[in-house]
Coordinates of C-alpha atoms in Angstrom, one line a residue:
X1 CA -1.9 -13.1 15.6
X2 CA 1.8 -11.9 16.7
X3 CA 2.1 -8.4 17.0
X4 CA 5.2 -8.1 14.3
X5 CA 5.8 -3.9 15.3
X6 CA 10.0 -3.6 16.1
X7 CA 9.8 -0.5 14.3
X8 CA 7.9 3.0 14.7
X9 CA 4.9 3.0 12.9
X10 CA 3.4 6.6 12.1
X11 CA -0.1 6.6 13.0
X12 CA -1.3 9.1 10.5
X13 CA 0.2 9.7 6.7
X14 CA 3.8 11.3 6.9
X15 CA 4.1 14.8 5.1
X16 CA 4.8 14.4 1.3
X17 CA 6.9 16.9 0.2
X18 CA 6.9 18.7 -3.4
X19 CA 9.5 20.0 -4.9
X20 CA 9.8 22.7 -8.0
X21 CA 12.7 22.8 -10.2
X22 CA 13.5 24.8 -13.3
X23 CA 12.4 21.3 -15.3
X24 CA 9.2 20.5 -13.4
X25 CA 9.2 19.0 -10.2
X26 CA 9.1 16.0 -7.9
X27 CA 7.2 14.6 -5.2
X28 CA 9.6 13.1 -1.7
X29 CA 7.1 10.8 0.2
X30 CA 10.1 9.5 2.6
X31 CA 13.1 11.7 2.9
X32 CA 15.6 10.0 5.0
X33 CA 13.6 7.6 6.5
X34 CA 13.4 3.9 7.0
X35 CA 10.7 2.6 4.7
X36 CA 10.3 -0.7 2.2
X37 CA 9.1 0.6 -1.0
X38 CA 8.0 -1.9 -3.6
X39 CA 6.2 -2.2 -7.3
X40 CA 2.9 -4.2 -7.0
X41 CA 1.5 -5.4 -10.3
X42 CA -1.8 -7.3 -10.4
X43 CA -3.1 -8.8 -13.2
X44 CA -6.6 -8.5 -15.0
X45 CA -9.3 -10.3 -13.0
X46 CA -6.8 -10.8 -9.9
X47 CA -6.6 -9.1 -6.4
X48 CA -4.9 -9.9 -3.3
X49 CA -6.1 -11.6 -0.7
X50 CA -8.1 -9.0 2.2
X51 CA -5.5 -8.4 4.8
X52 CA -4.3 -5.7 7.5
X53 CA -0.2 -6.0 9.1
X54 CA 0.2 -5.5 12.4
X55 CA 4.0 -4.4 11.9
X56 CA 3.3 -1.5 9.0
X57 CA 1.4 0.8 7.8
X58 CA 1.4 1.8 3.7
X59 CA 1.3 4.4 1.6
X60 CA 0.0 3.7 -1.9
X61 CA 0.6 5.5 -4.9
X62 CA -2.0 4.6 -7.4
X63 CA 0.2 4.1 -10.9
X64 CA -2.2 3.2 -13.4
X65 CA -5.9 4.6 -13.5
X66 CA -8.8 1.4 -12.9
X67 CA -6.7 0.4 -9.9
X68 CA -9.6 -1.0 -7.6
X69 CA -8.7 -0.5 -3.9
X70 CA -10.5 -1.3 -0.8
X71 CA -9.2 0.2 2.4
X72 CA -11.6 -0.4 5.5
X73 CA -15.5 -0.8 4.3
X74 CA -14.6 1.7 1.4
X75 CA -14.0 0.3 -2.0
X76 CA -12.9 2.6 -5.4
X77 CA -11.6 3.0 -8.3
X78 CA -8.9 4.8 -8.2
X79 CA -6.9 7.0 -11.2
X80 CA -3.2 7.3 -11.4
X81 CA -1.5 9.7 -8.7
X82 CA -3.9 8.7 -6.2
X83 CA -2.4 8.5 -2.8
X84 CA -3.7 6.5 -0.3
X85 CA -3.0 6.2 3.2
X86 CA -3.3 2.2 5.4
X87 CA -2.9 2.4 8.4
X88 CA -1.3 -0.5 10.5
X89 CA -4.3 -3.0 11.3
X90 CA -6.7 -1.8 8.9
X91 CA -8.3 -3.8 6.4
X92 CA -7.5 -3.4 2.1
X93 CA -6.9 -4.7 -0.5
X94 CA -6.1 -4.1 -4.3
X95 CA -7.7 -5.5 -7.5
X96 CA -7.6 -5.0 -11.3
X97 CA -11.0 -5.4 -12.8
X98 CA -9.8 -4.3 -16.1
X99 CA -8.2 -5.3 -19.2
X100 CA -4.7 -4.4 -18.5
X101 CA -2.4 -4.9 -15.1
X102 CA -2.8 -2.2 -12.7
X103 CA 0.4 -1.0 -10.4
X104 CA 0.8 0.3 -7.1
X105 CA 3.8 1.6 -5.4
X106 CA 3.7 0.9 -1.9
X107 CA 5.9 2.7 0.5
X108 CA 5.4 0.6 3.8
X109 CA 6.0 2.6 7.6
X110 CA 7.2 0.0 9.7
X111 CA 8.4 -3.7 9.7
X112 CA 7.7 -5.2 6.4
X113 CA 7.3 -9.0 6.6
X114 CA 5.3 -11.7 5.3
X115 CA 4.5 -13.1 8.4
X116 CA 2.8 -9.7 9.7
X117 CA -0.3 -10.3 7.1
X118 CA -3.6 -11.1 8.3
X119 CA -6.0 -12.6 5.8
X120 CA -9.8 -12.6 5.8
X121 CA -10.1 -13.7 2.8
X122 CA -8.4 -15.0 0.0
X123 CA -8.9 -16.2 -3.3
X124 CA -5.6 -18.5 -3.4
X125 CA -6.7 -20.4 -0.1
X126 CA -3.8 -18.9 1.9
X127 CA -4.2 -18.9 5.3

C-alpha cells in the first residue's frame, strides 16, 4: 500500500468550536482550514466496505440516529450529533441496519483520494 499523506494529518481530533448567538448557535469543526467535507448516504441493509486511508484522517458527524459505525474493534449504534473521530490508518466502517438511509458528514484531515483506501473487506468485491 502507497503511503498517499502530501498533506498534514492531525493525529488527534481538531478542537470543535461552539458558537452562541442571539438565535441559537452553531458548531465550527474546521475554521480556515483545508479539509474535504462530504454527505455520505447509505441505504437500508448496505455498508461500506471495512477500510483505513493512509492520506486522511475523518471526522464524522452522525446525521441520522441508527447510524451503525465501526471504528477499530468497536462497533455502535450511533444517534444523530454523534461525533466521531478516525484516525489515519485505522480501521471503520459505516452501515445502515434500518429501515431508512442513514447519513454521515464526513470532514476528512488530510489528502482525500480514492486511491488512499485500504479494504479488508467488502461486500461489492472491490479490491
Amino acid at each position: 500500500m502507497s503511503n498517499y499523506k502530501t498533506k498534514p494529518i492531525p493525529n488527534q481530533k481538531p478542537a470543535i468550536s461552539f458558537i452562541e448567538r442571539p438565535w441559537g448557535s452553531f458548531k465550527q469543526f474546521a475554521n480556515n482550514e483545508e479539509v474535504t467535507v462530504s454527505l455520505m448516504m447509505v441505504l437500508p441493509g448496505q455498508r461500506l466496505s471495512l477500510q483505513s486511508h493512509t492520506g486522511r484522517a475523518e471526522l464524522w458527524i452522525v446525521i441520522d440516529d441508527g447510524a451503525i459505525v465501526q471504528v477499530g474493534d468497536t462497533i455502535r449504534t450511533c444517534k444523530a450529533g454523534e461525533e466521531l473521530w478516525i484516525p489515519a490508518n485505522e480501521k471503520h466502517r459505516l452501515s445502515c441496519e434500518g429501515g431508512a438511509p442513514v447519513r454521515v458528514l464526513e470532514v476528512a484531515f488530510g489528502n482525500w483520494q480514492q486511491e488512499d483506501i485500504e479494504r479488508y473487506e467488502d461486500d461489492y468485491k472491490r479490491d
